[in-house]
Amino acid sequence: MAATLAGRRLLLQRCAAAGGRWRLLGTAVEASSSAGGKEEEEGGGGGDEIYLKKPAAAVTTRDETSVAMPMSFMTGSVVGKRFYREATVRRADDGNGWSVMLDYRTLKSPAKRPLKLQSRTLAMAIAAEWEYQLACTALERVPLTRKKIIDNLMKKFHQDLVFCRSPDDNELTVGVYQRQKEKIDPILDWVNTQFGFKPVVYTSFFGGKQDEGLANAVETVLKNTTDFELASIDAMAAAAHSLVIPLAIFRGKLRIEQAIELIRLEEDHQVDRWGLVEGGHDVDIADLKVQMSSAVVFLLLSWQL
């Protein structure tokens, strides 16, 4: 419990380091278009950032504080199925801005007008909340399915991303191996310090088996979380293919950008070697940033009194 509280304080302190203005999300796609970028930066109106607190000059209107949410969405995680399969974003029909799509339906405002956003980042953040439904999950699904969620996380724990090591005897993978030694070994050392057991690394695609004491210690941490904390950790684990990385964020060891670097370590190595595929890698990066950042923002806000 003491470690959790210390990690919470550290995470909050890091996020508040900019005087309450918390930059948690950036989109590589938008950042790549330099036209007008300088003007947006100087004017403080850049569309590639999401802040927990608005600039002081911003004026909050009634429309900004009123949100309509259909009952089927609010209870969809507990009662029956939700009325859509996935939430995505696409260019608005007129080519001006971005729309949030619930399957083939365009998300609309309470006034029944298509919700059109100038920032792709903002559109993806909204889509992420519809996709993951963190607030509804924490309030309604987690209390009823805590054991199932924890069991599912622990089932995948032994195949955690940070435990998998590329072979060092192959010219195609030795570069990844070296990056893993540099970036992931400090996290493994942290796990050893936090939980008292040294993790086992493996090269098998099918994973290995961690010490039972380590697995029990990690499971105990999950059992001691609040519903909101568990919902956030679960969402981050799904995006990261790792439970260790969300726990390191939860306890203040990692920042979002560091976590994303670890998650994408192997793919970024391939991009450095072969080049970035526009409309592929850049979209994947933006999507990962949205998924991870939205869960961390939700976690941070759940700690605010």
Coordinates of N, CA, C and O in Angstrom, one line a residue, residues 69 73-78 82 84-88 100-102 123-142 149 227-228 230-241 284 286-296 298:
M69 N -25.6 11.0 -22.9 CA -25.1 9.6 -23.1 C -26.3 8.7 -23.1 O -27.1 8.6 -22.2
F73 N -25.7 2.7 -23.9 CA -24.2 2.9 -23.8 C -23.8 2.7 -22.3 O -22.8 2.1 -22.0
M74 N -24.5 3.4 -21.4 CA -24.2 3.4 -20.0 C -24.2 2.0 -19.4 O -23.4 1.7 -18.5
T75 N -25.2 1.2 -19.8 CA -25.3 -0.2 -19.2 C -24.8 -1.3 -20.1 O -25.0 -2.4 -19.7
G76 N -24.3 -0.9 -21.3 CA -23.9 -2.0 -22.2 C -22.9 -2.9 -21.7 O -22.9 -4.1 -22.2
S77 N -22.0 -2.5 -20.8 CA -21.0 -3.4 -20.3 C -21.5 -4.4 -19.4 O -20.8 -5.4 -19.0
V78 N -22.7 -4.2 -18.8 CA -23.2 -5.1 -17.8 C -24.5 -5.9 -18.4 O -24.6 -7.1 -18.2
R82 N -23.6 -3.9 -26.3 CA -23.8 -2.5 -26.7 C -24.3 -2.5 -28.2 O -24.1 -3.4 -28.9
Y84 N -23.1 -1.1 -30.8 CA -22.1 -1.0 -31.8 C -20.9 -1.9 -31.5 O -20.7 -2.3 -30.3
R85 N -20.2 -2.3 -32.5 CA -19.1 -3.2 -32.3 C -17.7 -2.5 -32.0 O -16.9 -2.9 -31.2
E86 N -17.5 -1.4 -32.7 CA -16.2 -0.7 -32.6 C -16.4 0.8 -32.8 O -17.3 1.2 -33.6
A87 N -15.6 1.6 -32.2 CA -15.5 3.1 -32.4 C -14.3 3.4 -33.2 O -13.2 3.0 -32.8
T88 N -14.4 4.1 -34.3 CA -13.3 4.5 -35.1 C -13.4 6.0 -35.5 O -14.4 6.6 -35.2
V100 N -16.3 10.8 -35.6 CA -16.2 9.6 -34.8 C -17.3 8.6 -35.3 O -18.5 9.0 -35.5
M101 N -16.9 7.4 -35.6 CA -17.9 6.4 -36.2 C -18.1 5.3 -35.2 O -17.2 4.8 -34.6
L102 N -19.4 5.0 -35.0 CA -19.8 3.8 -34.2 C -20.3 2.8 -35.3 O -21.4 2.9 -35.7
A123 N -10.7 13.6 -31.9 CA -11.6 12.6 -32.4 C -11.3 11.2 -31.9 O -12.1 10.4 -31.5
M124 N -10.0 10.9 -31.9 CA -9.5 9.6 -31.5 C -9.7 9.4 -30.0 O -10.0 8.3 -29.5
A125 N -9.5 10.5 -29.2 CA -9.7 10.4 -27.7 C -11.2 10.1 -27.4 O -11.5 9.3 -26.5
I126 N -12.1 10.8 -28.2 CA -13.5 10.6 -28.0 C -13.9 9.1 -28.4 O -14.6 8.4 -27.7
A127 N -13.3 8.7 -29.5 CA -13.6 7.3 -29.9 C -13.1 6.3 -28.9 O -13.7 5.3 -28.7
A128 N -11.9 6.6 -28.3 CA -11.4 5.7 -27.3 C -12.3 5.5 -26.1 O -12.4 4.4 -25.6
E129 N -12.9 6.6 -25.7 CA -13.8 6.5 -24.5 C -15.1 5.7 -24.9 O -15.5 4.9 -24.1
W130 N -15.6 5.9 -26.1 CA -16.7 5.0 -26.6 C -16.3 3.6 -26.7 O -17.1 2.7 -26.4
E131 N -15.0 3.4 -27.1 CA -14.6 2.0 -27.3 C -14.3 1.3 -26.0 O -14.7 0.2 -25.8
Y132 N -13.7 2.0 -25.0 CA -13.3 1.3 -23.8 C -14.3 1.6 -22.6 O -14.3 0.9 -21.7
Q133 N -15.1 2.7 -22.7 CA -16.1 3.0 -21.7 C -15.6 2.9 -20.3 O -16.1 2.2 -19.5
L134 N -14.5 3.6 -20.1 CA -13.8 3.4 -18.8 C -14.6 3.8 -17.6 O -14.6 3.1 -16.6
A135 N -15.3 4.9 -17.7 CA -16.1 5.3 -16.5 C -17.2 4.3 -16.3 O -17.4 3.9 -15.1
C136 N -17.9 3.9 -17.3 CA -19.0 2.9 -17.1 C -18.4 1.5 -16.7 O -19.0 0.8 -15.8
T137 N -17.2 1.2 -17.2 CA -16.6 -0.1 -16.8 C -16.2 0.0 -15.3 O -16.5 -1.0 -14.6
A138 N -15.7 1.1 -14.9 CA -15.2 1.2 -13.5 C -16.4 1.1 -12.5 O -16.4 0.5 -11.4
L139 N -17.5 1.8 -12.9 CA -18.7 1.9 -12.0 C -19.6 0.7 -12.0 O -20.2 0.3 -11.0
E140 N -19.6 0.0 -13.2 CA -20.6 -1.1 -13.3 C -20.0 -2.5 -13.6 O -20.5 -3.5 -13.0
R141 N -19.0 -2.6 -14.4 CA -18.5 -3.9 -14.8 C -17.5 -4.4 -13.8 O -17.6 -5.6 -13.3
V142 N -16.6 -3.6 -13.3 CA -15.5 -4.0 -12.4 C -16.1 -4.6 -11.1 O -15.6 -5.6 -10.7
I149 N -11.6 -10.2 -14.2 CA -10.6 -9.3 -14.8 C -9.2 -9.6 -14.3 O -8.3 -9.7 -15.1
D227 N -11.8 0.0 -7.9 CA -12.4 -0.3 -9.2 C -11.9 0.6 -10.3 O -11.7 0.1 -11.5
F228 N -11.8 1.9 -10.1 CA -11.3 2.8 -11.1 C -9.8 2.5 -11.5 O -9.5 2.5 -12.7
L230 N -8.3 -0.5 -11.2 CA -8.3 -1.7 -12.0 C -8.8 -1.6 -13.4 O -8.2 -2.2 -14.3
A231 N -9.8 -0.7 -13.6 CA -10.3 -0.5 -14.9 C -9.2 0.2 -15.8 O -9.1 -0.2 -17.0
S232 N -8.5 1.1 -15.2 CA -7.4 1.8 -15.9 C -6.3 0.8 -16.3 O -5.8 0.8 -17.4
I233 N -5.9 0.0 -15.3 CA -4.8 -1.0 -15.5 C -5.2 -2.0 -16.6 O -4.4 -2.3 -17.5
D234 N -6.4 -2.4 -16.6 CA -6.9 -3.4 -17.5 C -6.9 -2.8 -18.9 O -6.5 -3.5 -19.9
A235 N -7.3 -1.5 -19.1 CA -7.3 -0.9 -20.4 C -5.9 -0.7 -20.9 O -5.6 -0.9 -22.1
M236 N -5.0 -0.3 -20.0 CA -3.6 -0.1 -20.5 C -3.0 -1.5 -20.8 O -2.2 -1.5 -21.8
A237 N -3.3 -2.5 -20.1 CA -2.7 -3.8 -20.4 C -3.2 -4.3 -21.7 O -2.4 -5.0 -22.5
A238 N -4.4 -4.1 -22.1 CA -4.9 -4.5 -23.4 C -4.2 -3.8 -24.5 O -3.9 -4.4 -25.5
A239 N -3.9 -2.5 -24.3 CA -3.2 -1.7 -25.4 C -1.7 -2.1 -25.4 O -1.1 -2.1 -26.5
A240 N -1.1 -2.4 -24.3 CA 0.3 -2.6 -24.2 C 0.8 -4.0 -24.4 O 1.9 -4.3 -24.6
H241 N -0.2 -5.0 -24.3 CA 0.2 -6.4 -24.3 C 1.1 -6.7 -23.2 O 2.1 -7.5 -23.3
D284 N -0.9 3.7 -36.3 CA -0.7 2.8 -35.1 C -0.2 3.6 -33.9 O -0.6 3.3 -32.8
A286 N -0.4 6.8 -33.3 CA -1.4 7.7 -32.7 C -2.5 7.0 -31.9 O -2.9 7.4 -30.9
D287 N -2.9 5.8 -32.5 CA -3.9 5.0 -31.8 C -3.4 4.5 -30.4 O -4.1 4.6 -29.4
L288 N -2.1 4.1 -30.4 CA -1.6 3.6 -29.1 C -1.5 4.8 -28.1 O -1.8 4.6 -26.9
K289 N -1.1 6.0 -28.6 CA -1.0 7.1 -27.7 C -2.4 7.4 -27.1 O -2.5 7.8 -25.9
V290 N -3.4 7.4 -27.9 CA -4.8 7.7 -27.4 C -5.2 6.6 -26.4 O -5.7 7.0 -25.3
Q291 N -5.0 5.3 -26.7 CA -5.4 4.3 -25.8 C -4.7 4.4 -24.4 O -5.3 4.3 -23.4
M292 N -3.4 4.6 -24.4 CA -2.7 4.7 -23.2 C -3.0 6.0 -22.4 O -3.2 5.9 -21.2
S293 N -3.0 7.1 -23.2 CA -3.2 8.4 -22.5 C -4.6 8.5 -21.9 O -4.7 9.0 -20.8
S294 N -5.6 8.0 -22.6 CA -6.9 8.1 -22.1 C -7.1 7.3 -20.8 O -7.7 7.7 -19.8
A295 N -6.4 6.1 -20.7 CA -6.5 5.3 -19.5 C -5.7 6.0 -18.3 O -6.2 6.0 -17.2
V296 N -4.6 6.6 -18.6 CA -3.8 7.3 -17.6 C -4.5 8.6 -17.1 O -4.6 8.9 -15.9
F298 N -7.7 9.0 -17.1 CA -8.8 8.5 -16.3 C -8.3 8.1 -14.9 O -8.9 8.4 -13.9

